[in-house]
Tab-separated table of C-alpha atoms in Angstrom:
chain	number	residue	atom	x	y	z
A	1	MET	CA	-8.047	13.508	-2.295
A	2	LEU	CA	-9.131	11.436	0.696
A	3	ARG	CA	-11.223	12.443	3.685
A	4	VAL	CA	-12.226	10.052	6.457
A	5	HIS	CA	-14.976	10.899	8.938
A	6	ASP	CA	-15.648	9.122	12.248
A	7	LEU	CA	-14.643	5.709	10.878
A	8	THR	CA	-14.982	2.485	12.843
A	9	CYS	CA	-12.962	-0.494	11.570
A	10	ALA	CA	-13.436	-4.126	12.535
A	11	ARG	CA	-11.290	-7.245	12.624
A	12	GLY	CA	-12.830	-10.658	13.175
A	13	GLY	CA	-16.203	-9.018	13.783
A	14	MET	CA	-14.905	-6.778	16.561
A	15	ALA	CA	-14.288	-3.045	16.414
A	16	VAL	CA	-10.571	-2.330	16.725
A	17	LEU	CA	-10.513	1.360	15.754
A	18	GLU	CA	-13.175	3.988	16.400
A	19	HIS	CA	-13.742	7.622	15.434
A	20	VAL	CA	-10.871	7.654	12.937
A	21	GLY	CA	-10.573	10.907	11.034
A	22	LEU	CA	-7.939	11.993	8.553
A	23	ASP	CA	-7.398	14.144	5.473
A	24	LEU	CA	-4.936	13.416	2.697
A	25	ALA	CA	-4.273	15.985	-0.016
A	26	ALA	CA	-2.351	15.801	-3.278
A	27	GLY	CA	1.387	15.752	-2.682
A	28	GLU	CA	1.039	14.557	0.912
A	29	VAL	CA	2.159	11.396	2.648
A	30	LEU	CA	0.745	10.207	5.950
A	31	VAL	CA	2.580	7.541	7.952
A	32	LEU	CA	0.550	5.277	10.222
A	33	ARG	CA	2.261	4.528	13.515
A	34	GLY	CA	1.395	2.017	16.181
A	35	PRO	CA	2.573	-1.330	17.570
A	36	ASN	CA	1.960	-4.606	15.764
A	37	GLY	CA	-1.673	-5.663	16.047
A	38	SER	CA	-2.911	-2.138	16.693
A	39	GLY	CA	-5.040	-2.028	13.546
A	40	LYS	CA	-2.870	-0.433	10.846
A	41	THR	CA	-3.582	-3.186	8.316
A	42	THR	CA	-7.263	-3.207	9.197
A	43	LEU	CA	-7.494	0.540	8.617
A	44	LEU	CA	-5.699	0.359	5.268
A	45	ARG	CA	-7.866	-2.522	4.061
A	46	THR	CA	-11.007	-0.673	5.103
A	47	LEU	CA	-9.970	2.510	3.343
A	48	ALA	CA	-9.060	0.530	0.230
A	49	GLY	CA	-12.535	-1.011	0.153
A	50	LEU	CA	-11.339	-4.559	0.850
A	51	GLN	CA	-13.459	-4.910	3.974
A	52	PRO	CA	-16.496	-2.996	5.228
A	53	ALA	CA	-16.433	-0.297	7.852
A	54	LEU	CA	-18.754	-0.611	10.846
A	55	ALA	CA	-19.490	3.120	10.805
A	56	GLY	CA	-18.317	6.402	9.388
A	57	ARG	CA	-17.682	7.769	5.921
A	58	ILE	CA	-14.822	7.623	3.410
A	59	ASP	CA	-14.829	10.392	0.796
A	60	CYS	CA	-12.654	9.553	-2.162
A	61	ALA	CA	-12.955	9.501	-5.935
A	62	PRO	CA	-13.918	6.102	-7.376
A	63	ASP	CA	-10.965	3.908	-8.359
A	64	ALA	CA	-8.459	6.351	-6.883
A	65	ILE	CA	-6.714	3.913	-4.538
A	66	ALA	CA	-3.974	1.371	-5.217
A	67	TYR	CA	-3.266	-0.988	-2.298
A	68	ALA	CA	-0.049	-2.933	-1.704
A	69	ALA	CA	0.051	-5.391	1.182
A	70	HIS	CA	2.601	-7.807	2.625
A	71	ALA	CA	2.023	-10.252	-0.239
A	72	ASP	CA	3.748	-9.274	-3.464
A	73	GLY	CA	0.832	-10.336	-5.684
A	74	ILE	CA	3.001	-11.848	-8.393
A	75	LYS	CA	2.628	-15.031	-10.413
A	76	ALA	CA	5.623	-17.321	-9.964
A	77	THR	CA	5.415	-18.910	-13.423
A	78	LEU	CA	5.392	-15.591	-15.292
A	79	SER	CA	8.420	-13.459	-16.034
A	80	VAL	CA	8.965	-10.058	-14.478
A	81	ALA	CA	7.728	-8.324	-17.640
A	82	GLU	CA	4.757	-10.671	-17.980
A	83	ASN	CA	3.721	-9.997	-14.389
A	84	LEU	CA	3.743	-6.254	-14.926
A	85	ALA	CA	2.005	-6.570	-18.280
A	86	PHE	CA	-0.715	-8.644	-16.626
A	87	TRP	CA	-1.403	-5.969	-14.010
A	88	ALA	CA	-1.056	-3.154	-16.534
A	89	GLY	CA	-3.717	-4.821	-18.667
A	90	ILE	CA	-6.115	-4.928	-15.727
A	91	TYR	CA	-5.755	-1.175	-15.271
A	92	GLY	CA	-5.832	-0.376	-18.981
A	93	VAL	CA	-2.183	0.644	-19.125
A	94	THR	CA	0.155	-0.419	-21.927
A	95	ASP	CA	3.566	0.918	-20.860
A	96	ILE	CA	5.522	-1.006	-18.226
A	97	LYS	CA	8.939	0.503	-19.011
A	98	ASN	CA	8.706	3.200	-16.350
A	99	ALA	CA	7.813	0.629	-13.699
A	100	LEU	CA	10.757	-1.577	-14.683
A	101	GLN	CA	13.195	1.326	-14.701
A	102	SER	CA	11.925	2.982	-11.514
A	103	PHE	CA	12.506	-0.159	-9.452
A	104	GLU	CA	15.674	-1.133	-11.334
A	105	ILE	CA	14.365	-4.491	-12.500
A	106	GLU	CA	14.621	-3.867	-16.220
A	107	HIS	CA	17.546	-6.313	-16.478
A	108	LEU	CA	15.311	-8.961	-14.895
A	109	SER	CA	12.497	-8.593	-17.434
A	110	ASP	CA	12.786	-12.131	-18.800
A	111	ARG	CA	13.451	-13.877	-15.495
A	112	MET	CA	10.706	-16.024	-14.022
A	113	ALA	CA	9.335	-14.535	-10.830
A	114	GLN	CA	9.913	-17.795	-8.996
A	115	ASN	CA	13.639	-17.359	-9.578
A	116	LEU	CA	13.855	-13.897	-8.026
A	117	SER	CA	15.323	-13.161	-4.616
A	118	ALA	CA	12.980	-11.972	-1.859
A	119	GLY	CA	14.068	-8.379	-2.393
A	120	GLN	CA	13.616	-8.592	-6.154
A	121	LYS	CA	10.141	-10.038	-5.696
A	122	ARG	CA	9.311	-7.171	-3.387
A	123	ARG	CA	10.487	-4.587	-5.912
A	124	LEU	CA	8.416	-6.292	-8.606
A	125	GLY	CA	5.385	-6.255	-6.318
A	126	LEU	CA	5.828	-2.561	-5.605
A	127	ALA	CA	6.396	-1.810	-9.291
A	128	ARG	CA	2.754	-2.775	-9.814
A	129	LEU	CA	1.833	0.555	-8.238
A	130	LEU	CA	3.225	2.367	-11.255
A	131	VAL	CA	0.973	0.554	-13.726
A	132	THR	CA	-2.255	1.232	-11.850
A	133	GLY	CA	-2.514	4.884	-12.824
A	134	ARG	CA	-4.111	5.526	-9.429
A	135	PRO	CA	-3.211	8.644	-7.445
A	136	ILE	CA	-3.556	7.372	-3.867
A	137	TRP	CA	-1.178	4.653	-2.708
A	138	MET	CA	-2.008	2.688	0.436
A	139	LEU	CA	1.029	0.715	1.499
A	140	ASP	CA	1.293	-1.838	4.288
A	141	GLU	CA	4.910	-2.332	5.413
A	142	PRO	CA	6.204	-1.788	1.861
A	143	THR	CA	9.897	-2.136	2.749
A	144	VAL	CA	9.715	-5.743	3.962
A	145	SER	CA	12.592	-7.751	2.366
A	146	LEU	CA	14.212	-4.595	0.944
A	147	ASP	CA	17.850	-3.779	1.649
A	148	ILE	CA	18.999	-0.253	2.475
A	149	ALA	CA	19.634	0.677	-1.144
A	150	SER	CA	16.215	-0.608	-2.213
A	151	VAL	CA	14.498	1.302	0.600
A	152	LYS	CA	16.087	4.500	-0.722
A	153	LEU	CA	15.010	3.538	-4.238
A	154	PHE	CA	11.446	3.028	-3.062
A	155	ALA	CA	11.424	6.325	-1.181
A	156	GLY	CA	12.519	8.068	-4.362
A	157	VAL	CA	9.637	6.493	-6.271
A	158	VAL	CA	7.220	7.749	-3.628
A	159	ARG	CA	8.682	11.258	-3.841
A	160	ARG	CA	8.171	11.330	-7.603
A	161	HIS	CA	4.618	10.097	-7.149
A	162	LEU	CA	3.936	12.923	-4.705
A	163	GLY	CA	5.567	15.416	-7.030
A	164	ASP	CA	3.223	14.285	-9.796
A	165	GLY	CA	0.226	15.120	-7.620
A	166	GLY	CA	-0.235	11.747	-5.989
A	167	ALA	CA	-0.596	10.940	-2.292
A	168	ALA	CA	0.347	8.062	-0.023
A	169	LEU	CA	-0.789	6.489	3.225
A	170	ILE	CA	1.920	4.189	4.564
A	171	ALA	CA	2.065	1.829	7.532
A	172	THR	CA	5.733	1.380	8.358
A	173	HIS	CA	8.243	1.276	11.197
A	174	VAL	CA	11.025	2.374	8.834
A	175	ASP	CA	12.152	5.971	8.398
A	176	LEU	CA	11.815	6.589	4.662
A	177	GLY	CA	13.256	10.088	4.831
A	178	LEU	CA	10.030	11.576	3.501
A	179	GLN	CA	8.455	14.824	4.625
A	180	ALA	CA	5.441	13.168	6.184
A	181	GLN	CA	2.918	13.614	8.919
A	182	ASP	CA	2.531	10.802	11.450
A	183	LEU	CA	-0.797	9.410	12.587
A	184	ASP	CA	-0.590	7.336	15.776
A	185	ILE	CA	-3.588	5.036	15.529
A	186	THR	CA	-3.406	4.016	19.171
A	187	ALA	CA	-5.429	7.176	19.792
A	188	PHE	CA	-8.343	5.448	18.036
A	189	GLN	CA	-8.198	2.094	19.832
A	190	ALA	CA	-11.649	0.687	20.510
A	191	ALA	CA	-12.808	-1.180	23.566
A	192	SER	CA	-13.247	-4.887	22.801
A	193	GLN	CA	-16.734	-5.636	21.590
A	194	PRO	CA	-18.069	-9.190	21.115
A	195	GLY	CA	-20.047	-10.298	18.090
A	196	GLY	CA	-20.430	-8.566	14.763
A	197	ALA	CA	-21.437	-9.381	11.235
A	198	PHE	CA	-18.006	-9.533	9.660
A	199	GLU	CA	-15.480	-12.329	10.136
A	200	GLU	CA	-12.182	-11.223	8.619
A	201	ALA	CA	-9.161	-13.394	9.320
A	202	PHE	CA	-6.656	-10.547	9.396
A	203	THR	CA	-4.043	-9.464	11.883
């Protein structure tokens, strides 16, 4: 589903990762490991097409990737259901019931997002994945603000996604209890290089 060849990723115009290669097949999950600041977010954003690569090739079907970052991507003045309906409409999906049920936020459907707890907001943000219809999930620290029960809930959602033929690439320090391969990105650390054409303000 995803094949990466000799990829170089940049942050703030400087190469941070070089010669990255990976393969991700249907039903597989790959967990990115590495200390904070090592380039996990930069790699995910590059693979998701949110910033350009300096070199290399990413082979993936068009519109196959759904990306979830630290921000929940929700509108505070809309209800839970309205938020999901908004995102579902963007992806041409009409049914949000599965997303509500999967993340156990159905009882919060009419509550304004601004009145949710941090954990509830996080579950709503992650529920957006289920209305994208996209097979490859790229997740950057998805369990932030989630309690133990919600982490287990999320892991179950990922398992079902994999069982349906999806795949996931996850940057996390949390053990999700998934049968996953680890990719330590410190093996791809680049030597600092000044200059560059891209000026991304990411960490």
